[in-house]
PDB file of C-alpha atoms in Angstrom:
ATOM      1  CA  MET A   1     -33.779  41.438 -38.372  1.00 92.00           C
ATOM      2  CA  LYS A   2     -37.476  40.627 -38.459  1.00 95.00           C
ATOM      3  CA  LYS A   3     -38.521  37.193 -37.254  1.00 98.00           C
ATOM      4  CA  ILE A   4     -41.600  35.596 -38.773  1.00 98.00           C
ATOM      5  CA  LEU A   5     -43.088  32.323 -37.517  1.00 98.00           C
ATOM      6  CA  ILE A   6     -45.247  30.362 -39.967  1.00 98.00           C
ATOM      7  CA  PRO A   7     -47.072  27.222 -38.779  1.00 97.00           C
ATOM      8  CA  THR A   8     -47.578  24.813 -41.678  1.00 96.00           C
ATOM      9  CA  ASP A   9     -49.624  21.704 -42.399  1.00 94.00           C
ATOM     10  CA  PHE A  10     -47.840  21.249 -45.760  1.00 95.00           C
ATOM     11  CA  SER A  11     -50.961  22.253 -47.704  1.00 93.00           C
ATOM     12  CA  LYS A  12     -51.253  24.707 -50.596  1.00 92.00           C
ATOM     13  CA  THR A  13     -52.933  27.044 -48.115  1.00 92.00           C
ATOM     14  CA  SER A  14     -49.826  27.082 -45.910  1.00 94.00           C
ATOM     15  CA  LEU A  15     -47.500  27.500 -48.879  1.00 94.00           C
ATOM     16  CA  ASN A  16     -49.580  30.450 -50.076  1.00 92.00           C
ATOM     17  CA  ALA A  17     -49.192  32.051 -46.617  1.00 94.00           C
ATOM     18  CA  ILE A  18     -45.406  31.589 -46.770  1.00 95.00           C
ATOM     19  CA  LYS A  19     -45.276  33.220 -50.213  1.00 93.00           C
ATOM     20  CA  TYR A  20     -47.339  36.182 -49.033  1.00 94.00           C
ATOM     21  CA  ALA A  21     -45.153  36.620 -45.945  1.00 95.00           C
ATOM     22  CA  MET A  22     -42.094  36.681 -48.211  1.00 94.00           C
ATOM     23  CA  TYR A  23     -43.781  39.361 -50.312  1.00 93.00           C
ATOM     24  CA  LEU A  24     -44.617  41.494 -47.264  1.00 94.00           C
ATOM     25  CA  MET A  25     -41.035  41.295 -46.011  1.00 94.00           C
ATOM     26  CA  LYS A  26     -39.304  41.685 -49.365  1.00 92.00           C
ATOM     27  CA  TYR A  27     -37.632  44.926 -48.236  1.00 92.00           C
ATOM     28  CA  GLU A  28     -36.664  43.603 -44.785  1.00 94.00           C
ATOM     29  CA  LYS A  29     -33.872  41.362 -43.565  1.00 96.00           C
ATOM     30  CA  THR A  30     -36.017  38.509 -42.272  1.00 97.00           C
ATOM     31  CA  LYS A  31     -35.666  35.121 -40.627  1.00 97.00           C
ATOM     32  CA  PHE A  32     -38.577  32.833 -41.464  1.00 98.00           C
ATOM     33  CA  ILE A  33     -39.227  29.937 -39.085  1.00 98.00           C
ATOM     34  CA  ILE A  34     -41.506  27.221 -40.470  1.00 98.00           C
ATOM     35  CA  LEU A  35     -43.203  25.212 -37.695  1.00 98.00           C
ATOM     36  CA  HIS A  36     -45.121  21.962 -37.709  1.00 97.00           C
ATOM     37  CA  ALA A  37     -46.642  20.846 -34.375  1.00 96.00           C
ATOM     38  CA  TYR A  38     -47.916  17.324 -34.793  1.00 95.00           C
ATOM     39  CA  ALA A  39     -49.197  16.010 -31.443  1.00 95.00           C
ATOM     40  CA  ASP A  40     -52.886  16.103 -32.416  1.00 92.00           C
ATOM     41  CA  GLU A  41     -52.432  14.221 -35.669  1.00 92.00           C
ATOM     42  CA  LEU A  42     -50.211  11.608 -34.034  1.00 93.00           C
ATOM     43  CA  TYR A  43     -52.661  11.005 -31.196  1.00 93.00           C
ATOM     44  CA  ALA A  44     -55.438  10.584 -33.759  1.00 92.00           C
ATOM     45  CA  ILE A  45     -53.722   7.724 -35.594  1.00 90.00           C
ATOM     46  CA  ALA A  46     -52.142   6.029 -32.555  1.00 87.00           C
ATOM     47  CA  LYS A  47     -54.973   5.836 -30.034  1.00 84.00           C
ATOM     48  CA  ASP A  48     -55.007   2.014 -29.994  1.00 85.00           C
ATOM     49  CA  LEU A  49     -51.241   1.540 -29.701  1.00 90.00           C
ATOM     50  CA  SER A  50     -49.357   0.432 -26.613  1.00 92.00           C
ATOM     51  CA  ARG A  51     -47.080   3.007 -24.981  1.00 93.00           C
ATOM     52  CA  GLU A  52     -43.990   1.297 -26.360  1.00 93.00           C
ATOM     53  CA  ASP A  53     -45.372   1.220 -29.894  1.00 94.00           C
ATOM     54  CA  PHE A  54     -46.523   4.819 -29.545  1.00 94.00           C
ATOM     55  CA  GLU A  55     -43.017   6.009 -28.625  1.00 94.00           C
ATOM     56  CA  GLU A  56     -41.584   4.110 -31.592  1.00 94.00           C
ATOM     57  CA  LEU A  57     -44.175   5.647 -33.929  1.00 94.00           C
ATOM     58  CA  LYS A  58     -43.334   9.083 -32.542  1.00 94.00           C
ATOM     59  CA  LYS A  59     -39.709   8.698 -33.663  1.00 95.00           C
ATOM     60  CA  ILE A  60     -40.754   7.558 -37.119  1.00 95.00           C
ATOM     61  CA  TYR A  61     -43.279  10.376 -37.424  1.00 95.00           C
ATOM     62  CA  GLN A  62     -40.694  12.955 -36.360  1.00 95.00           C
ATOM     63  CA  LYS A  63     -38.450  11.892 -39.243  1.00 96.00           C
ATOM     64  CA  LYS A  64     -41.388  12.085 -41.637  1.00 96.00           C
ATOM     65  CA  VAL A  65     -42.241  15.606 -40.487  1.00 97.00           C
ATOM     66  CA  ASP A  66     -38.616  16.769 -40.727  1.00 97.00           C
ATOM     67  CA  LYS A  67     -38.447  15.422 -44.278  1.00 97.00           C
ATOM     68  CA  SER A  68     -41.636  17.277 -45.228  1.00 97.00           C
ATOM     69  CA  LEU A  69     -40.294  20.506 -43.707  1.00 97.00           C
ATOM     70  CA  LYS A  70     -37.052  20.227 -45.702  1.00 97.00           C
ATOM     71  CA  LYS A  71     -39.075  19.662 -48.865  1.00 96.00           C
ATOM     72  CA  GLU A  72     -41.266  22.713 -48.204  1.00 96.00           C
ATOM     73  CA  ILE A  73     -38.275  24.962 -47.488  1.00 95.00           C
ATOM     74  CA  ALA A  74     -36.565  23.688 -50.666  1.00 94.00           C
ATOM     75  CA  GLU A  75     -39.692  24.649 -52.616  1.00 93.00           C
ATOM     76  CA  VAL A  76     -39.714  28.105 -51.036  1.00 93.00           C
ATOM     77  CA  LEU A  77     -36.017  28.620 -51.743  1.00 91.00           C
ATOM     78  CA  GLY A  78     -36.691  27.710 -55.363  1.00 90.00           C
ATOM     79  CA  ILE A  79     -39.130  30.623 -55.511  1.00 86.00           C
ATOM     80  CA  SER A  80     -37.211  33.203 -53.472  1.00 82.00           C
ATOM     81  CA  LEU A  81     -34.107  34.944 -54.743  1.00 82.00           C
ATOM     82  CA  ASN A  82     -34.138  37.463 -51.894  1.00 91.00           C
ATOM     83  CA  THR A  83     -30.749  37.427 -50.180  1.00 93.00           C
ATOM     84  CA  LYS A  84     -32.273  39.250 -47.198  1.00 95.00           C
ATOM     85  CA  HIS A  85     -34.329  36.194 -46.329  1.00 96.00           C
ATOM     86  CA  SER A  86     -33.251  33.081 -44.422  1.00 96.00           C
ATOM     87  CA  PHE A  87     -35.317  29.992 -43.616  1.00 96.00           C
ATOM     88  CA  THR A  88     -35.243  27.418 -40.861  1.00 97.00           C
ATOM     89  CA  SER A  89     -37.696  24.784 -39.664  1.00 97.00           C
ATOM     90  CA  ILE A  90     -38.882  23.387 -36.343  1.00 98.00           C
ATOM     91  CA  SER A  91     -40.861  20.184 -35.746  1.00 97.00           C
ATOM     92  CA  ARG A  92     -42.475  19.755 -32.342  1.00 96.00           C
ATOM     93  CA  PHE A  93     -44.499  17.037 -30.658  1.00 96.00           C
ATOM     94  CA  GLY A  94     -46.946  19.355 -28.950  1.00 96.00           C
ATOM     95  CA  GLY A  95     -50.071  21.470 -29.380  1.00 95.00           C
ATOM     96  CA  LEU A  96     -50.012  24.242 -31.950  1.00 95.00           C
ATOM     97  CA  VAL A  97     -50.865  27.113 -29.579  1.00 95.00           C
ATOM     98  CA  ASP A  98     -48.433  26.009 -26.864  1.00 96.00           C
ATOM     99  CA  GLU A  99     -45.557  25.445 -29.280  1.00 97.00           C
ATOM    100  CA  THR A 100     -46.247  28.694 -31.104  1.00 97.00           C
ATOM    101  CA  ASN A 101     -46.270  30.685 -27.866  1.00 96.00           C
ATOM    102  CA  GLU A 102     -43.048  29.041 -26.700  1.00 97.00           C
ATOM    103  CA  ILE A 103     -41.238  29.910 -29.927  1.00 98.00           C
ATOM    104  CA  VAL A 104     -42.702  33.434 -29.908  1.00 97.00           C
ATOM    105  CA  ASP A 105     -41.135  33.986 -26.474  1.00 95.00           C
ATOM    106  CA  LYS A 106     -37.843  32.228 -27.130  1.00 96.00           C
ATOM    107  CA  GLU A 107     -37.180  33.780 -30.549  1.00 96.00           C
ATOM    108  CA  ASN A 108     -38.834  37.155 -29.843  1.00 96.00           C
ATOM    109  CA  ILE A 109     -41.058  36.699 -32.893  1.00 97.00           C
ATOM    110  CA  ASP A 110     -42.438  39.822 -34.590  1.00 96.00           C
ATOM    111  CA  LEU A 111     -45.293  38.194 -36.476  1.00 97.00           C
ATOM    112  CA  VAL A 112     -47.052  34.835 -36.821  1.00 98.00           C
ATOM    113  CA  VAL A 113     -48.441  34.137 -40.303  1.00 97.00           C
ATOM    114  CA  MET A 114     -51.055  31.467 -41.010  1.00 94.00           C
ATOM    115  CA  GLY A 115     -52.948  30.368 -44.067  1.00 91.00           C
ATOM    116  CA  THR A 116     -56.716  30.079 -43.960  1.00 86.00           C
ATOM    117  CA  LYS A 117     -59.116  28.675 -46.517  1.00 75.00           C
ATOM    118  CA  GLY A 118     -61.174  31.855 -46.407  1.00 55.00           C
ATOM    119  CA  LYS A 119     -64.918  32.067 -46.853  1.00 51.00           C
ATOM    120  CA  MET A 120     -66.112  29.286 -49.127  1.00 48.00           C
ATOM    121  CA  ASN A 121     -69.421  29.079 -50.997  1.00 42.00           C
ATOM    122  CA  LYS A 122     -72.257  30.393 -48.812  1.00 42.00           C
ATOM    123  CA  SER A 123     -70.745  29.206 -45.560  1.00 43.00           C
ATOM    124  CA  ASN A 124     -69.941  31.779 -42.911  1.00 44.00           C
ATOM    125  CA  ILE A 125     -66.816  29.912 -41.844  1.00 42.00           C
ATOM    126  CA  THR A 126     -64.001  32.402 -42.247  1.00 50.00           C
ATOM    127  CA  PHE A 127     -61.190  30.823 -40.213  1.00 58.00           C
ATOM    128  CA  GLY A 128     -60.210  27.229 -39.642  1.00 66.00           C
ATOM    129  CA  SER A 129     -60.198  26.086 -36.030  1.00 73.00           C
ATOM    130  CA  LYS A 130     -56.393  26.134 -35.725  1.00 84.00           C
ATOM    131  CA  THR A 131     -56.082  29.632 -37.158  1.00 84.00           C
ATOM    132  CA  LEU A 132     -58.779  30.858 -34.800  1.00 82.00           C
ATOM    133  CA  GLN A 133     -57.018  29.290 -31.795  1.00 85.00           C
ATOM    134  CA  VAL A 134     -53.765  31.024 -32.700  1.00 90.00           C
ATOM    135  CA  ILE A 135     -55.498  34.374 -33.176  1.00 86.00           C
ATOM    136  CA  LYS A 136     -57.247  34.034 -29.821  1.00 83.00           C
ATOM    137  CA  TYR A 137     -54.448  32.723 -27.639  1.00 86.00           C
ATOM    138  CA  VAL A 138     -50.999  33.478 -29.072  1.00 91.00           C
ATOM    139  CA  LYS A 139     -49.375  36.568 -27.563  1.00 88.00           C
ATOM    140  CA  CYS A 140     -48.055  38.012 -30.811  1.00 93.00           C
ATOM    141  CA  PRO A 141     -49.487  39.747 -33.874  1.00 95.00           C
ATOM    142  CA  VAL A 142     -51.099  37.157 -36.144  1.00 95.00           C
ATOM    143  CA  LEU A 143     -51.635  37.565 -39.880  1.00 95.00           C
ATOM    144  CA  SER A 144     -54.121  35.226 -41.535  1.00 92.00           C
ATOM    145  CA  VAL A 145     -53.813  34.901 -45.314  1.00 92.00           C
ATOM    146  CA  PRO A 146     -56.788  33.497 -47.258  1.00 89.00           C
ATOM    147  CA  PHE A 147     -55.980  30.800 -49.769  1.00 84.00           C
ATOM    148  CA  GLY A 148     -56.232  32.139 -53.282  1.00 79.00           C
ATOM    149  CA  TYR A 149     -55.167  35.647 -52.281  1.00 81.00           C
ATOM    150  CA  TYR A 150     -52.409  36.432 -54.754  1.00 71.00           C
ATOM    151  CA  LYS A 151     -52.890  40.173 -55.156  1.00 66.00           C
ATOM    152  CA  LYS A 152     -49.425  41.673 -55.167  1.00 71.00           C
ATOM    153  CA  SER A 153     -50.132  45.082 -53.759  1.00 84.00           C
ATOM    154  CA  LEU A 154     -50.435  46.730 -50.393  1.00 94.00           C
ATOM    155  CA  LYS A 155     -51.836  50.170 -50.997  1.00 96.00           C
ATOM    156  CA  LYS A 156     -54.819  50.401 -48.661  1.00 97.00           C
ATOM    157  CA  ILE A 157     -54.886  49.351 -45.002  1.00 98.00           C
ATOM    158  CA  LEU A 158     -58.093  49.534 -42.962  1.00 96.00           C
ATOM    159  CA  PHE A 159     -57.732  49.888 -39.185  1.00 95.00           C
ATOM    160  CA  PRO A 160     -61.102  50.044 -37.367  1.00 90.00           C
ATOM    161  CA  SER A 161     -60.943  51.454 -33.838  1.00 88.00           C
ATOM    162  CA  ASP A 162     -63.236  53.046 -31.300  1.00 86.00           C
ATOM    163  CA  TYR A 163     -60.149  54.767 -29.823  1.00 88.00           C
ATOM    164  CA  MET A 164     -60.934  53.234 -26.448  1.00 84.00           C
ATOM    165  CA  LEU A 165     -58.068  50.732 -26.450  1.00 79.00           C
ATOM    166  CA  PRO A 166     -54.452  51.499 -25.587  1.00 78.00           C
ATOM    167  CA  PHE A 167     -51.917  50.519 -28.220  1.00 84.00           C
ATOM    168  CA  LYS A 168     -48.531  48.804 -28.086  1.00 86.00           C
ATOM    169  CA  TYR A 169     -45.621  50.659 -29.693  1.00 91.00           C
ATOM    170  CA  ARG A 170     -44.052  47.507 -31.113  1.00 91.00           C
ATOM    171  CA  GLU A 171     -47.248  46.350 -32.783  1.00 92.00           C
ATOM    172  CA  LEU A 172     -48.112  49.754 -34.197  1.00 95.00           C
ATOM    173  CA  ALA A 173     -44.542  49.959 -35.519  1.00 95.00           C
ATOM    174  CA  LEU A 174     -45.187  46.742 -37.449  1.00 96.00           C
ATOM    175  CA  VAL A 175     -48.174  48.363 -39.183  1.00 97.00           C
ATOM    176  CA  SER A 176     -46.306  51.629 -39.763  1.00 97.00           C
ATOM    177  CA  ASN A 177     -43.262  49.916 -41.284  1.00 96.00           C
ATOM    178  CA  LEU A 178     -45.389  47.784 -43.613  1.00 96.00           C
ATOM    179  CA  ALA A 179     -47.265  50.857 -44.795  1.00 97.00           C
ATOM    180  CA  LEU A 180     -44.068  52.841 -45.322  1.00 97.00           C
ATOM    181  CA  SER A 181     -42.421  49.989 -47.250  1.00 95.00           C
ATOM    182  CA  PHE A 182     -45.255  49.856 -49.785  1.00 96.00           C
ATOM    183  CA  GLY A 183     -46.387  53.487 -49.708  1.00 96.00           C
ATOM    184  CA  ALA A 184     -49.748  52.355 -48.339  1.00 97.00           C
ATOM    185  CA  THR A 185     -52.437  54.587 -46.862  1.00 98.00           C
ATOM    186  CA  ILE A 186     -53.803  53.661 -43.431  1.00 98.00           C
ATOM    187  CA  THR A 187     -57.479  54.467 -42.892  1.00 97.00           C
ATOM    188  CA  PHE A 188     -58.518  54.587 -39.245  1.00 95.00           C
ATOM    189  CA  LEU A 189     -62.231  53.808 -39.131  1.00 93.00           C
ATOM    190  CA  TYR A 190     -64.489  54.969 -36.328  1.00 91.00           C
ATOM    191  CA  ILE A 191     -67.978  53.441 -36.530  1.00 86.00           C
ATOM    192  CA  SER A 192     -70.423  55.572 -34.580  1.00 86.00           C
ATOM    193  CA  ASP A 193     -73.198  58.131 -34.961  1.00 83.00           C
ATOM    194  CA  PHE A 194     -71.391  60.339 -32.455  1.00 84.00           C
ATOM    195  CA  LYS A 195     -68.021  62.049 -32.563  1.00 83.00           C
ATOM    196  CA  GLU A 196     -65.381  60.751 -30.193  1.00 79.00           C
ATOM    197  CA  SER A 197     -65.738  62.823 -27.038  1.00 81.00           C
ATOM    198  CA  LEU A 198     -64.296  60.928 -24.087  1.00 88.00           C
ATOM    199  CA  HIS A 199     -60.852  62.010 -22.924  1.00 90.00           C
ATOM    200  CA  ARG A 200     -59.580  58.451 -23.485  1.00 89.00           C
ATOM    201  CA  GLN A 201     -60.803  58.487 -27.090  1.00 90.00           C
ATOM    202  CA  LEU A 202     -59.367  61.915 -27.833  1.00 91.00           C
ATOM    203  CA  ASP A 203     -55.996  61.021 -26.299  1.00 93.00           C
ATOM    204  CA  ASN A 204     -55.731  57.694 -28.162  1.00 90.00           C
ATOM    205  CA  LYS A 205     -56.690  59.274 -31.469  1.00 92.00           C
ATOM    206  CA  SER A 206     -54.118  62.031 -30.925  1.00 93.00           C
ATOM    207  CA  PHE A 207     -51.522  59.379 -30.080  1.00 93.00           C
ATOM    208  CA  LEU A 208     -52.225  57.523 -33.345  1.00 94.00           C
ATOM    209  CA  ASP A 209     -51.985  60.757 -35.306  1.00 94.00           C
ATOM    210  CA  GLN A 210     -48.546  61.458 -33.829  1.00 95.00           C
ATOM    211  CA  PHE A 211     -47.279  57.871 -34.019  1.00 96.00           C
ATOM    212  CA  PHE A 212     -48.110  57.595 -37.708  1.00 97.00           C
ATOM    213  CA  GLU A 213     -46.962  61.100 -38.633  1.00 96.00           C
ATOM    214  CA  ASN A 214     -44.622  59.711 -41.304  1.00 97.00           C
ATOM    215  CA  ASN A 215     -47.356  57.572 -42.840  1.00 98.00           C
ATOM    216  CA  LYS A 216     -50.151  58.503 -45.189  1.00 97.00           C
ATOM    217  CA  CYS A 217     -53.233  58.345 -42.958  1.00 97.00           C
ATOM    218  CA  THR A 218     -56.893  59.238 -43.065  1.00 95.00           C
ATOM    219  CA  PHE A 219     -59.412  59.253 -40.231  1.00 94.00           C
ATOM    220  CA  LEU A 220     -62.844  58.131 -41.367  1.00 93.00           C
ATOM    221  CA  GLN A 221     -66.126  58.007 -39.474  1.00 91.00           C
ATOM    222  CA  THR A 222     -69.132  56.050 -40.669  1.00 89.00           C
ATOM    223  CA  PRO A 223     -72.607  55.900 -39.074  1.00 87.00           C
ATOM    224  CA  GLU A 224     -73.456  52.961 -36.851  1.00 79.00           C
ATOM    225  CA  ASN A 225     -75.079  50.281 -38.995  1.00 77.00           C
ATOM    226  CA  GLY A 226     -73.574  47.253 -37.339  1.00 75.00           C
ATOM    227  CA  ILE A 227     -69.796  47.115 -36.964  1.00 79.00           C
ATOM    228  CA  THR A 228     -69.457  43.927 -38.989  1.00 79.00           C
ATOM    229  CA  ASN A 229     -71.592  45.238 -41.860  1.00 83.00           C
ATOM    230  CA  SER A 230     -69.685  48.533 -41.916  1.00 86.00           C
ATOM    231  CA  ILE A 231     -66.277  46.828 -42.095  1.00 87.00           C
ATOM    232  CA  ASN A 232     -67.409  44.394 -44.803  1.00 86.00           C
ATOM    233  CA  LYS A 233     -68.845  47.253 -46.867  1.00 89.00           C
ATOM    234  CA  ILE A 234     -65.703  49.406 -46.741  1.00 91.00           C
ATOM    235  CA  ILE A 235     -63.417  46.460 -47.530  1.00 91.00           C
ATOM    236  CA  LYS A 236     -65.390  45.847 -50.722  1.00 90.00           C
ATOM    237  CA  GLU A 237     -66.118  49.418 -51.797  1.00 93.00           C
ATOM    238  CA  ASP A 238     -62.620  50.788 -51.131  1.00 94.00           C
ATOM    239  CA  ALA A 239     -60.712  47.702 -52.369  1.00 93.00           C
ATOM    240  CA  ILE A 240     -58.845  47.320 -49.049  1.00 94.00           C
ATOM    241  CA  ASP A 241     -55.662  45.198 -49.189  1.00 95.00           C
ATOM    242  CA  LEU A 242     -55.158  44.547 -45.460  1.00 95.00           C
ATOM    243  CA  LEU A 243     -57.489  44.642 -42.457  1.00 93.00           C
ATOM    244  CA  VAL A 244     -55.937  45.424 -39.054  1.00 94.00           C
ATOM    245  CA  MET A 245     -57.728  45.033 -35.727  1.00 89.00           C
ATOM    246  CA  VAL A 246     -56.763  44.856 -32.055  1.00 86.00           C
ATOM    247  CA  ASN A 247     -57.729  41.884 -29.893  1.00 81.00           C
ATOM    248  CA  GLN A 248     -58.228  42.843 -26.258  1.00 67.00           C
ATOM    249  CA  ARG A 249     -60.608  42.147 -23.411  1.00 57.00           C
ATOM    250  CA  HIS A 250     -64.050  43.636 -24.033  1.00 49.00           C
ATOM    251  CA  SER A 251     -63.192  44.675 -27.590  1.00 54.00           C
ATOM    252  CA  TYR A 252     -65.432  44.083 -30.599  1.00 55.00           C
ATOM    253  CA  LEU A 253     -62.933  41.599 -32.019  1.00 59.00           C
ATOM    254  CA  GLU A 254     -62.799  39.607 -28.788  1.00 58.00           C
ATOM    255  CA  HIS A 255     -66.588  39.469 -28.790  1.00 53.00           C
ATOM    256  CA  ILE A 256     -66.877  37.922 -32.235  1.00 54.00           C
ATOM    257  CA  LEU A 257     -63.922  35.577 -31.670  1.00 54.00           C
ATOM    258  CA  TYR A 258     -65.016  34.203 -28.328  1.00 50.00           C
ATOM    259  CA  ASN A 259     -68.747  34.108 -28.981  1.00 49.00           C
ATOM    260  CA  SER A 260     -68.626  32.565 -32.435  1.00 43.00           C
ATOM    261  CA  THR A 261     -70.001  29.047 -32.765  1.00 34.00           C
ATOM    262  CA  ILE A 262     -67.896  26.567 -34.716  1.00 31.00           C
ATOM    263  CA  GLU A 263     -65.698  29.447 -35.841  1.00 39.00           C
ATOM    264  CA  LYS A 264     -68.597  31.168 -37.629  1.00 42.00           C
ATOM    265  CA  ILE A 265     -67.840  34.860 -37.904  1.00 47.00           C
ATOM    266  CA  GLY A 266     -69.801  37.435 -39.855  1.00 49.00           C
ATOM    267  CA  LEU A 267     -66.702  39.222 -41.121  1.00 58.00           C
ATOM    268  CA  GLU A 268     -66.397  38.287 -44.788  1.00 65.00           C
ATOM    269  CA  ILE A 269     -62.619  38.475 -44.802  1.00 72.00           C
ATOM    270  CA  GLN A 270     -61.137  37.504 -48.135  1.00 83.00           C
ATOM    271  CA  ILE A 271     -58.061  39.674 -47.724  1.00 89.00           C
ATOM    272  CA  PRO A 272     -55.116  39.323 -45.319  1.00 92.00           C
ATOM    273  CA  PHE A 273     -56.201  40.060 -41.745  1.00 92.00           C
ATOM    274  CA  LEU A 274     -53.662  41.293 -39.182  1.00 94.00           C
ATOM    275  CA  VAL A 275     -54.687  40.891 -35.545  1.00 91.00           C
ATOM    276  CA  LEU A 276     -52.676  42.914 -33.020  1.00 91.00           C
ATOM    277  CA  GLN A 277     -52.613  41.479 -29.510  1.00 85.00           C
ATOM    278  CA  ASN A 278     -52.896  43.799 -26.534  1.00 71.00           C
ATOM    279  CA  LEU A 279     -51.818  40.996 -24.224  1.00 62.00           C
ATOM    280  CA  HIS A 280     -48.878  40.785 -21.824  1.00 60.00           C
ATOM    281  CA  ARG A 281     -45.883  39.153 -23.440  1.00 53.00           C
TER     282      ARG A 281
END
């Protein structure tokens, strides 16, 4: 059974992420866990309360959150007729990243799915602050789903790599299984003016070729014209349905995540974005 954790803030953006996760897992027996961590919002409205009043408000707020979670799951169940899917909810007084990581460990979660508002107007803001925190710090693959993304197809997956990073079997298996379920083609993109030549690069590329032997794969190289620009261009020109990248120390993705200001990232991601985590778990 697959286990999918979906943090929610009860918005249309979160509900859209839940629907997309259900679509991705429509062929899999899956347990969906809907999480709402509410410490930040409670602290914000209770900063002037005494400790006694705060504890009383916490109990009341917990009941309110549980009621909202039941309502959201009821709405999801009204949409889903998939007998392979089951839903449960968790409300936690705690920080989103900490609670997410704890549940990831306890439940052995396969994937965290979060909704994001996506790039709006001419702003470069691609991820909300909470989504970015989860992508950066949660030790589990994270899929961000832009609000308004309703395209029901998964035919083209783009996986940029310089072939310098090692890969985790479990996380690559997630990508492979998704591609096999939908008959999708995985395009491994190498952005450089030079062919891969280091032993590490050649070994990692060979490993990917063998690991995905049952998938439809292509290996593409494009000249160096800025990694971000190259990825954005291919996503648009090739009508990519899912972008996959690996987050690891000293990687391109880590650079743009950790050096972005106010979550401003040049990647114009308006499609689902799966971040694999090469972190100890």
